[in-house]
């Protein structure tokens, strides 16, 4: 077996297919890798409540880099090992750019995901992909007048914006120009993800490696989105999915089959000779 001790995987567009499903093959091969002693890490923009149920049931996945590196979560003990918020004054500026009708916004706090209650009815009124509607309905906490919930907004790790109009995008760009403590990335089309500028999936992976005593040369990272690029460059082997953009592929050491072809775990299975 080659000298790999840790493999980090993105979810959307990587372990999950176009229907937001994770295949039985992928689950089986993840378990085989764990049984071989490989530390399997989930590295995602999502929080733990938004993980696929099938993945939560895999025995032996201990750590997750969540919310684009704003949190590192111990799945066994159900607690954060590391957590970094966005300063409140910046969260307030971003919230003030938004009206519910402008798009769909998620606010991540202590691993939970909040959205304005008006979005529930809006999901029935807008022409959006069924995967998005299903995702947004599940495991969110919907609150009245989210922008007015100052106690919540004081404790935000990440803000996720979907399908926001051009006017809002320009306002967000102005905030990003003025504020250096927040950065923007994306995991899918029509999506803006905002988090503290000191964190990324790469910083999360480095933090975990330091804690576990693993050299970066002993790691594999797999992803497809803009928010994976730094992680692919950091890892010993950075692998991009076939469905990734050309920019993301340019940061990778190897290009895999697509997420609809189980590309991530087919690569790991062959590389580590799991079968």
PDB file of C-alpha atoms in Angstrom:
ATOM      1  CA  UNK A   1       0.000   0.000   0.000  1.00  0.00           C
ATOM      2  CA  UNK A   2       1.317   3.442  -0.868  1.00  0.00           C
ATOM      3  CA  UNK A   3       2.309   5.833   1.910  1.00  0.00           C
ATOM      4  CA  UNK A   4      -1.059   7.542   2.419  1.00  0.00           C
ATOM      5  CA  UNK A   5      -2.502   8.026   5.902  1.00  0.00           C
ATOM      6  CA  UNK A   6      -5.349  10.461   5.290  1.00  0.00           C
ATOM      7  CA  UNK A   7      -7.795  11.106   2.435  1.00  0.00           C
ATOM      8  CA  UNK A   8     -10.065  14.166   2.453  1.00  0.00           C
ATOM      9  CA  UNK A   9     -13.175  14.312   0.276  1.00  0.00           C
ATOM     10  CA  UNK A  10     -15.490  17.108  -0.708  1.00  0.00           C
ATOM     11  CA  UNK A  11     -19.213  16.232  -0.783  1.00  0.00           C
ATOM     12  CA  UNK A  12     -21.172  18.169  -3.436  1.00  0.00           C
ATOM     13  CA  UNK A  13     -19.903  17.283  -6.891  1.00  0.00           C
ATOM     14  CA  UNK A  14     -17.407  14.782  -5.472  1.00  0.00           C
ATOM     15  CA  UNK A  15     -18.827  12.055  -3.220  1.00  0.00           C
ATOM     16  CA  UNK A  16     -22.374  13.086  -4.146  1.00  0.00           C
ATOM     17  CA  UNK A  17     -23.654  12.533  -7.682  1.00  0.00           C
ATOM     18  CA  UNK A  18     -25.786  14.952  -9.690  1.00  0.00           C
ATOM     19  CA  UNK A  19     -28.880  13.807  -7.814  1.00  0.00           C
ATOM     20  CA  UNK A  20     -27.164  14.536  -4.467  1.00  0.00           C
ATOM     21  CA  UNK A  21     -26.932  10.804  -3.756  1.00  0.00           C
ATOM     22  CA  UNK A  22     -23.971   8.812  -2.518  1.00  0.00           C
ATOM     23  CA  UNK A  23     -23.604   5.392  -4.120  1.00  0.00           C
ATOM     24  CA  UNK A  24     -23.374   2.030  -2.370  1.00  0.00           C
ATOM     25  CA  UNK A  25     -20.001   1.531  -4.058  1.00  0.00           C
ATOM     26  CA  UNK A  26     -18.643   4.747  -2.558  1.00  0.00           C
ATOM     27  CA  UNK A  27     -19.873   3.806   0.912  1.00  0.00           C
ATOM     28  CA  UNK A  28     -18.343   0.318   0.651  1.00  0.00           C
ATOM     29  CA  UNK A  29     -14.972   1.603  -0.493  1.00  0.00           C
ATOM     30  CA  UNK A  30     -14.854   4.286   2.195  1.00  0.00           C
ATOM     31  CA  UNK A  31     -15.394   1.551   4.782  1.00  0.00           C
ATOM     32  CA  UNK A  32     -12.654  -0.580   3.216  1.00  0.00           C
ATOM     33  CA  UNK A  33     -10.219   2.339   3.400  1.00  0.00           C
ATOM     34  CA  UNK A  34     -11.093   2.948   7.044  1.00  0.00           C
ATOM     35  CA  UNK A  35     -10.606  -0.748   7.801  1.00  0.00           C
ATOM     36  CA  UNK A  36      -7.131  -0.429   6.265  1.00  0.00           C
ATOM     37  CA  UNK A  37      -6.297   2.329   8.745  1.00  0.00           C
ATOM     38  CA  UNK A  38      -6.763   5.313   6.413  1.00  0.00           C
ATOM     39  CA  UNK A  39      -8.154   8.428   8.103  1.00  0.00           C
ATOM     40  CA  UNK A  40     -11.136   9.404   5.950  1.00  0.00           C
ATOM     41  CA  UNK A  41     -12.030  13.077   6.371  1.00  0.00           C
ATOM     42  CA  UNK A  42     -15.031  14.909   4.956  1.00  0.00           C
ATOM     43  CA  UNK A  43     -14.108  18.415   3.766  1.00  0.00           C
ATOM     44  CA  UNK A  44     -17.185  20.391   2.829  1.00  0.00           C
ATOM     45  CA  UNK A  45     -18.972  23.713   2.822  1.00  0.00           C
ATOM     46  CA  UNK A  46     -21.854  21.982   4.584  1.00  0.00           C
ATOM     47  CA  UNK A  47     -22.374  21.587   8.312  1.00  0.00           C
ATOM     48  CA  UNK A  48     -22.829  18.169   9.903  1.00  0.00           C
ATOM     49  CA  UNK A  49     -26.671  18.233   9.983  1.00  0.00           C
ATOM     50  CA  UNK A  50     -26.589  18.561   6.188  1.00  0.00           C
ATOM     51  CA  UNK A  51     -24.467  15.421   5.687  1.00  0.00           C
ATOM     52  CA  UNK A  52     -26.116  12.542   3.789  1.00  0.00           C
ATOM     53  CA  UNK A  53     -27.617  10.024   6.201  1.00  0.00           C
ATOM     54  CA  UNK A  54     -25.741   7.160   4.512  1.00  0.00           C
ATOM     55  CA  UNK A  55     -22.448   8.853   5.283  1.00  0.00           C
ATOM     56  CA  UNK A  56     -23.371   9.458   8.922  1.00  0.00           C
ATOM     57  CA  UNK A  57     -23.821   5.704   9.309  1.00  0.00           C
ATOM     58  CA  UNK A  58     -20.313   4.805   8.116  1.00  0.00           C
ATOM     59  CA  UNK A  59     -18.319   3.440  11.029  1.00  0.00           C
ATOM     60  CA  UNK A  60     -14.978   5.119  11.582  1.00  0.00           C
ATOM     61  CA  UNK A  61     -15.239   8.574  10.007  1.00  0.00           C
ATOM     62  CA  UNK A  62     -13.988  10.592  12.980  1.00  0.00           C
ATOM     63  CA  UNK A  63     -13.282  14.090  11.649  1.00  0.00           C
ATOM     64  CA  UNK A  64     -14.921  16.565   9.300  1.00  0.00           C
ATOM     65  CA  UNK A  65     -13.703  19.893   8.001  1.00  0.00           C
ATOM     66  CA  UNK A  66     -16.987  21.783   7.803  1.00  0.00           C
ATOM     67  CA  UNK A  67     -18.194  25.156   6.543  1.00  0.00           C
ATOM     68  CA  UNK A  68     -15.140  25.572   4.287  1.00  0.00           C
ATOM     69  CA  UNK A  69     -12.718  25.247   7.185  1.00  0.00           C
ATOM     70  CA  UNK A  70     -14.573  27.504   9.624  1.00  0.00           C
ATOM     71  CA  UNK A  71     -15.056  24.436  11.776  1.00  0.00           C
ATOM     72  CA  UNK A  72     -13.346  21.116  12.469  1.00  0.00           C
ATOM     73  CA  UNK A  73     -15.777  18.657  13.975  1.00  0.00           C
ATOM     74  CA  UNK A  74     -15.222  15.478  15.982  1.00  0.00           C
ATOM     75  CA  UNK A  75     -18.045  13.227  14.779  1.00  0.00           C
ATOM     76  CA  UNK A  76     -17.437  10.616  17.463  1.00  0.00           C
ATOM     77  CA  UNK A  77     -17.711  13.025  20.388  1.00  0.00           C
ATOM     78  CA  UNK A  78     -20.068  15.416  18.572  1.00  0.00           C
ATOM     79  CA  UNK A  79     -18.146  18.595  19.286  1.00  0.00           C
ATOM     80  CA  UNK A  80     -16.108  21.249  17.532  1.00  0.00           C
ATOM     81  CA  UNK A  81     -12.349  21.004  17.887  1.00  0.00           C
ATOM     82  CA  UNK A  82     -11.884  24.304  16.082  1.00  0.00           C
ATOM     83  CA  UNK A  83     -14.325  27.048  15.181  1.00  0.00           C
ATOM     84  CA  UNK A  84     -13.847  30.506  13.647  1.00  0.00           C
ATOM     85  CA  UNK A  85     -16.632  33.071  13.236  1.00  0.00           C
ATOM     86  CA  UNK A  86     -17.061  36.103  11.005  1.00  0.00           C
ATOM     87  CA  UNK A  87     -16.890  39.397  12.950  1.00  0.00           C
ATOM     88  CA  UNK A  88     -20.386  40.615  13.810  1.00  0.00           C
ATOM     89  CA  UNK A  89     -20.040  44.009  12.115  1.00  0.00           C
ATOM     90  CA  UNK A  90     -19.285  42.249   8.820  1.00  0.00           C
ATOM     91  CA  UNK A  91     -22.164  39.789   9.249  1.00  0.00           C
ATOM     92  CA  UNK A  92     -24.423  42.787   9.883  1.00  0.00           C
ATOM     93  CA  UNK A  93     -23.243  44.497   6.682  1.00  0.00           C
ATOM     94  CA  UNK A  94     -23.890  41.349   4.645  1.00  0.00           C
ATOM     95  CA  UNK A  95     -27.311  40.797   6.212  1.00  0.00           C
ATOM     96  CA  UNK A  96     -28.228  44.390   5.420  1.00  0.00           C
ATOM     97  CA  UNK A  97     -27.487  43.693   1.725  1.00  0.00           C
ATOM     98  CA  UNK A  98     -30.169  41.016   1.641  1.00  0.00           C
ATOM     99  CA  UNK A  99     -33.904  40.971   1.270  1.00  0.00           C
ATOM    100  CA  UNK A 100     -35.682  37.623   1.393  1.00  0.00           C
ATOM    101  CA  UNK A 101     -36.954  38.057  -2.179  1.00  0.00           C
ATOM    102  CA  UNK A 102     -33.409  38.581  -3.490  1.00  0.00           C
ATOM    103  CA  UNK A 103     -32.395  34.917  -3.225  1.00  0.00           C
ATOM    104  CA  UNK A 104     -31.902  32.219  -0.603  1.00  0.00           C
ATOM    105  CA  UNK A 105     -29.541  32.777   2.322  1.00  0.00           C
ATOM    106  CA  UNK A 106     -28.275  30.362   4.967  1.00  0.00           C
ATOM    107  CA  UNK A 107     -26.498  31.440   8.151  1.00  0.00           C
ATOM    108  CA  UNK A 108     -24.339  28.818   9.899  1.00  0.00           C
ATOM    109  CA  UNK A 109     -23.972  29.074  13.680  1.00  0.00           C
ATOM    110  CA  UNK A 110     -22.386  26.432  15.924  1.00  0.00           C
ATOM    111  CA  UNK A 111     -23.000  23.832  13.249  1.00  0.00           C
ATOM    112  CA  UNK A 112     -26.693  24.616  12.795  1.00  0.00           C
ATOM    113  CA  UNK A 113     -28.139  26.197   9.663  1.00  0.00           C
ATOM    114  CA  UNK A 114     -30.655  29.040   9.823  1.00  0.00           C
ATOM    115  CA  UNK A 115     -32.782  30.708   7.180  1.00  0.00           C
ATOM    116  CA  UNK A 116     -35.697  33.113   7.105  1.00  0.00           C
ATOM    117  CA  UNK A 117     -39.085  31.450   7.516  1.00  0.00           C
ATOM    118  CA  UNK A 118     -40.379  33.222   4.409  1.00  0.00           C
ATOM    119  CA  UNK A 119     -38.154  30.958   2.323  1.00  0.00           C
ATOM    120  CA  UNK A 120     -40.399  27.977   3.055  1.00  0.00           C
ATOM    121  CA  UNK A 121     -43.257  29.410   1.014  1.00  0.00           C
ATOM    122  CA  UNK A 122     -40.876  30.820  -1.603  1.00  0.00           C
ATOM    123  CA  UNK A 123     -39.568  27.338  -2.364  1.00  0.00           C
ATOM    124  CA  UNK A 124     -43.013  26.517  -3.765  1.00  0.00           C
ATOM    125  CA  UNK A 125     -43.075  29.639  -5.895  1.00  0.00           C
ATOM    126  CA  UNK A 126     -39.704  29.597  -7.624  1.00  0.00           C
ATOM    127  CA  UNK A 127     -38.534  27.425 -10.482  1.00  0.00           C
ATOM    128  CA  UNK A 128     -35.536  25.718  -8.893  1.00  0.00           C
ATOM    129  CA  UNK A 129     -33.932  22.311  -9.198  1.00  0.00           C
ATOM    130  CA  UNK A 130     -35.595  19.591  -7.095  1.00  0.00           C
ATOM    131  CA  UNK A 131     -32.230  18.797  -5.503  1.00  0.00           C
ATOM    132  CA  UNK A 132     -31.952  22.361  -4.244  1.00  0.00           C
ATOM    133  CA  UNK A 133     -35.507  22.412  -2.904  1.00  0.00           C
ATOM    134  CA  UNK A 134     -34.989  19.101  -1.114  1.00  0.00           C
ATOM    135  CA  UNK A 135     -31.663  20.266   0.330  1.00  0.00           C
ATOM    136  CA  UNK A 136     -33.119  23.540   1.574  1.00  0.00           C
ATOM    137  CA  UNK A 137     -36.132  21.934   3.245  1.00  0.00           C
ATOM    138  CA  UNK A 138     -34.059  19.460   5.236  1.00  0.00           C
ATOM    139  CA  UNK A 139     -32.264  20.118   8.519  1.00  0.00           C
ATOM    140  CA  UNK A 140     -32.636  23.897   8.444  1.00  0.00           C
ATOM    141  CA  UNK A 141     -33.979  25.991  11.299  1.00  0.00           C
ATOM    142  CA  UNK A 142     -36.365  28.617   9.935  1.00  0.00           C
ATOM    143  CA  UNK A 143     -36.762  31.785  11.983  1.00  0.00           C
ATOM    144  CA  UNK A 144     -38.879  34.913  11.737  1.00  0.00           C
ATOM    145  CA  UNK A 145     -37.122  38.064  10.499  1.00  0.00           C
ATOM    146  CA  UNK A 146     -33.675  36.508  10.460  1.00  0.00           C
ATOM    147  CA  UNK A 147     -31.993  39.868   9.793  1.00  0.00           C
ATOM    148  CA  UNK A 148     -33.308  41.116  13.137  1.00  0.00           C
ATOM    149  CA  UNK A 149     -31.879  38.177  15.129  1.00  0.00           C
ATOM    150  CA  UNK A 150     -28.812  39.986  16.471  1.00  0.00           C
ATOM    151  CA  UNK A 151     -27.904  37.328  19.048  1.00  0.00           C
ATOM    152  CA  UNK A 152     -27.764  34.758  16.275  1.00  0.00           C
ATOM    153  CA  UNK A 153     -25.850  37.038  13.902  1.00  0.00           C
ATOM    154  CA  UNK A 154     -23.184  37.596  16.562  1.00  0.00           C
ATOM    155  CA  UNK A 155     -22.157  33.938  16.279  1.00  0.00           C
ATOM    156  CA  UNK A 156     -21.913  33.123  12.571  1.00  0.00           C
ATOM    157  CA  UNK A 157     -19.220  30.933  10.999  1.00  0.00           C
ATOM    158  CA  UNK A 158     -20.439  31.037   7.426  1.00  0.00           C
ATOM    159  CA  UNK A 159     -23.048  32.617   5.158  1.00  0.00           C
ATOM    160  CA  UNK A 160     -24.290  30.793   2.074  1.00  0.00           C
ATOM    161  CA  UNK A 161     -26.116  32.669  -0.688  1.00  0.00           C
ATOM    162  CA  UNK A 162     -28.000  30.982  -3.545  1.00  0.00           C
ATOM    163  CA  UNK A 163     -29.410  32.571  -6.702  1.00  0.00           C
ATOM    164  CA  UNK A 164     -28.957  36.152  -5.472  1.00  0.00           C
ATOM    165  CA  UNK A 165     -29.613  38.828  -8.082  1.00  0.00           C
ATOM    166  CA  UNK A 166     -26.991  41.064  -9.676  1.00  0.00           C
ATOM    167  CA  UNK A 167     -27.784  43.972  -7.387  1.00  0.00           C
ATOM    168  CA  UNK A 168     -27.047  41.903  -4.281  1.00  0.00           C
ATOM    169  CA  UNK A 169     -23.894  40.495  -5.859  1.00  0.00           C
ATOM    170  CA  UNK A 170     -22.575  44.017  -6.394  1.00  0.00           C
ATOM    171  CA  UNK A 171     -23.348  44.963  -2.791  1.00  0.00           C
ATOM    172  CA  UNK A 172     -21.517  41.861  -1.538  1.00  0.00           C
ATOM    173  CA  UNK A 173     -18.510  42.735  -3.721  1.00  0.00           C
ATOM    174  CA  UNK A 174     -18.385  46.172  -2.082  1.00  0.00           C
ATOM    175  CA  UNK A 175     -18.367  44.578   1.384  1.00  0.00           C
ATOM    176  CA  UNK A 176     -15.549  42.251   0.326  1.00  0.00           C
ATOM    177  CA  UNK A 177     -13.516  45.218  -0.923  1.00  0.00           C
ATOM    178  CA  UNK A 178     -13.961  47.034   2.369  1.00  0.00           C
ATOM    179  CA  UNK A 179     -13.510  44.108   4.741  1.00  0.00           C
ATOM    180  CA  UNK A 180     -10.411  41.922   4.714  1.00  0.00           C
ATOM    181  CA  UNK A 181     -11.639  39.571   7.446  1.00  0.00           C
ATOM    182  CA  UNK A 182     -14.181  37.876   5.170  1.00  0.00           C
ATOM    183  CA  UNK A 183     -13.590  35.961   1.947  1.00  0.00           C
ATOM    184  CA  UNK A 184     -15.828  34.512  -0.744  1.00  0.00           C
ATOM    185  CA  UNK A 185     -15.725  31.208  -2.566  1.00  0.00           C
ATOM    186  CA  UNK A 186     -18.156  28.836  -4.249  1.00  0.00           C
ATOM    187  CA  UNK A 187     -18.910  25.136  -4.369  1.00  0.00           C
ATOM    188  CA  UNK A 188     -21.612  25.031  -7.063  1.00  0.00           C
ATOM    189  CA  UNK A 189     -23.098  27.316  -9.701  1.00  0.00           C
ATOM    190  CA  UNK A 190     -25.188  30.314  -8.554  1.00  0.00           C
ATOM    191  CA  UNK A 191     -23.655  30.144  -5.087  1.00  0.00           C
ATOM    192  CA  UNK A 192     -21.579  32.530  -2.945  1.00  0.00           C
ATOM    193  CA  UNK A 193     -20.051  31.256   0.291  1.00  0.00           C
ATOM    194  CA  UNK A 194     -18.680  33.722   2.819  1.00  0.00           C
ATOM    195  CA  UNK A 195     -16.448  32.851   5.755  1.00  0.00           C
ATOM    196  CA  UNK A 196     -13.630  34.293   7.843  1.00  0.00           C
ATOM    197  CA  UNK A 197     -10.720  34.984   5.489  1.00  0.00           C
ATOM    198  CA  UNK A 198      -8.301  33.157   7.793  1.00  0.00           C
ATOM    199  CA  UNK A 199      -9.907  29.776   7.082  1.00  0.00           C
ATOM    200  CA  UNK A 200     -10.259  27.418   4.136  1.00  0.00           C
ATOM    201  CA  UNK A 201     -10.468  23.692   3.573  1.00  0.00           C
ATOM    202  CA  UNK A 202      -6.675  23.778   3.235  1.00  0.00           C
ATOM    203  CA  UNK A 203      -6.199  25.447   6.625  1.00  0.00           C
ATOM    204  CA  UNK A 204      -8.576  22.874   8.113  1.00  0.00           C
ATOM    205  CA  UNK A 205      -6.635  20.007   6.584  1.00  0.00           C
ATOM    206  CA  UNK A 206      -3.351  21.432   7.880  1.00  0.00           C
ATOM    207  CA  UNK A 207      -4.854  21.827  11.372  1.00  0.00           C
ATOM    208  CA  UNK A 208      -5.979  18.192  11.373  1.00  0.00           C
ATOM    209  CA  UNK A 209      -2.651  16.935  10.042  1.00  0.00           C
ATOM    210  CA  UNK A 210      -0.795  18.813  12.763  1.00  0.00           C
ATOM    211  CA  UNK A 211      -3.113  17.389  15.432  1.00  0.00           C
ATOM    212  CA  UNK A 212      -2.827  13.815  14.122  1.00  0.00           C
ATOM    213  CA  UNK A 213       0.893  13.934  13.373  1.00  0.00           C
ATOM    214  CA  UNK A 214       0.374  13.323   9.657  1.00  0.00           C
ATOM    215  CA  UNK A 215       2.645  14.877   7.032  1.00  0.00           C
ATOM    216  CA  UNK A 216       0.925  16.656   4.159  1.00  0.00           C
ATOM    217  CA  UNK A 217       2.858  14.353   1.811  1.00  0.00           C
ATOM    218  CA  UNK A 218       0.837  11.503   3.343  1.00  0.00           C
ATOM    219  CA  UNK A 219      -2.505  13.004   2.310  1.00  0.00           C
ATOM    220  CA  UNK A 220      -4.881  12.862  -0.649  1.00  0.00           C
ATOM    221  CA  UNK A 221      -7.525  15.528  -1.220  1.00  0.00           C
ATOM    222  CA  UNK A 222     -10.363  15.219  -3.745  1.00  0.00           C
ATOM    223  CA  UNK A 223     -12.751  17.946  -4.870  1.00  0.00           C
ATOM    224  CA  UNK A 224     -14.410  19.769  -7.736  1.00  0.00           C
ATOM    225  CA  UNK A 225     -15.221  23.325  -6.620  1.00  0.00           C
ATOM    226  CA  UNK A 226     -13.582  26.690  -6.205  1.00  0.00           C
ATOM    227  CA  UNK A 227     -13.604  26.106  -2.440  1.00  0.00           C
ATOM    228  CA  UNK A 228     -11.448  22.980  -2.959  1.00  0.00           C
ATOM    229  CA  UNK A 229      -8.599  24.627  -4.856  1.00  0.00           C
ATOM    230  CA  UNK A 230      -6.338  25.485  -1.912  1.00  0.00           C
ATOM    231  CA  UNK A 231      -6.885  22.046  -0.413  1.00  0.00           C
ATOM    232  CA  UNK A 232      -5.901  20.327  -3.676  1.00  0.00           C
ATOM    233  CA  UNK A 233      -2.705  22.383  -3.769  1.00  0.00           C
ATOM    234  CA  UNK A 234      -1.906  21.631  -0.118  1.00  0.00           C
ATOM    235  CA  UNK A 235      -2.334  17.860  -0.172  1.00  0.00           C
ATOM    236  CA  UNK A 236       0.360  15.389  -1.146  1.00  0.00           C
ATOM    237  CA  UNK A 237      -1.912  14.377  -4.022  1.00  0.00           C
ATOM    238  CA  UNK A 238      -4.640  16.742  -5.159  1.00  0.00           C
ATOM    239  CA  UNK A 239      -7.287  15.068  -7.318  1.00  0.00           C
ATOM    240  CA  UNK A 240      -9.983  16.935  -9.259  1.00  0.00           C
ATOM    241  CA  UNK A 241     -13.187  15.393 -10.533  1.00  0.00           C
ATOM    242  CA  UNK A 242     -13.886  15.292 -14.275  1.00  0.00           C
ATOM    243  CA  UNK A 243     -16.873  17.551 -13.615  1.00  0.00           C
ATOM    244  CA  UNK A 244     -14.643  20.253 -12.076  1.00  0.00           C
ATOM    245  CA  UNK A 245     -13.922  23.476 -13.938  1.00  0.00           C
ATOM    246  CA  UNK A 246     -10.704  23.837 -15.894  1.00  0.00           C
ATOM    247  CA  UNK A 247      -9.426  26.276 -13.258  1.00  0.00           C
ATOM    248  CA  UNK A 248      -9.875  23.675 -10.510  1.00  0.00           C
ATOM    249  CA  UNK A 249      -8.321  20.965 -12.670  1.00  0.00           C
ATOM    250  CA  UNK A 250      -5.310  23.225 -13.079  1.00  0.00           C
ATOM    251  CA  UNK A 251      -4.636  22.974  -9.337  1.00  0.00           C
ATOM    252  CA  UNK A 252      -4.765  19.166  -9.308  1.00  0.00           C
ATOM    253  CA  UNK A 253      -2.110  16.499  -9.745  1.00  0.00           C
ATOM    254  CA  UNK A 254      -4.574  14.055 -11.279  1.00  0.00           C
ATOM    255  CA  UNK A 255      -8.002  14.202 -12.959  1.00  0.00           C
ATOM    256  CA  UNK A 256     -10.545  11.543 -12.038  1.00  0.00           C
ATOM    257  CA  UNK A 257     -13.780  10.206 -13.470  1.00  0.00           C
ATOM    258  CA  UNK A 258     -16.862  12.300 -12.719  1.00  0.00           C
ATOM    259  CA  UNK A 259     -19.021  12.280  -9.595  1.00  0.00           C
ATOM    260  CA  UNK A 260     -21.645  10.322 -11.559  1.00  0.00           C
ATOM    261  CA  UNK A 261     -19.063   7.584 -12.151  1.00  0.00           C
ATOM    262  CA  UNK A 262     -17.861   7.182  -8.533  1.00  0.00           C
ATOM    263  CA  UNK A 263     -14.623   8.799  -9.630  1.00  0.00           C
ATOM    264  CA  UNK A 264     -13.370   9.707  -6.149  1.00  0.00           C
ATOM    265  CA  UNK A 265     -13.510   6.232  -4.617  1.00  0.00           C
ATOM    266  CA  UNK A 266     -12.559   4.441  -7.827  1.00  0.00           C
ATOM    267  CA  UNK A 267      -9.349   6.457  -7.710  1.00  0.00           C
ATOM    268  CA  UNK A 268      -8.715   5.756  -4.029  1.00  0.00           C
ATOM    269  CA  UNK A 269      -9.519   2.057  -4.478  1.00  0.00           C
ATOM    270  CA  UNK A 270      -7.036   1.709  -7.319  1.00  0.00           C
ATOM    271  CA  UNK A 271      -4.374   3.852  -5.681  1.00  0.00           C
ATOM    272  CA  UNK A 272      -4.515   1.960  -2.392  1.00  0.00           C
ATOM    273  CA  UNK A 273      -5.371  -1.410  -3.965  1.00  0.00           C
ATOM    274  CA  UNK A 274      -8.419  -1.827  -1.737  1.00  0.00           C
ATOM    275  CA  UNK A 275      -9.880  -4.697  -3.786  1.00  0.00           C
TER     276      UNK A 275
END
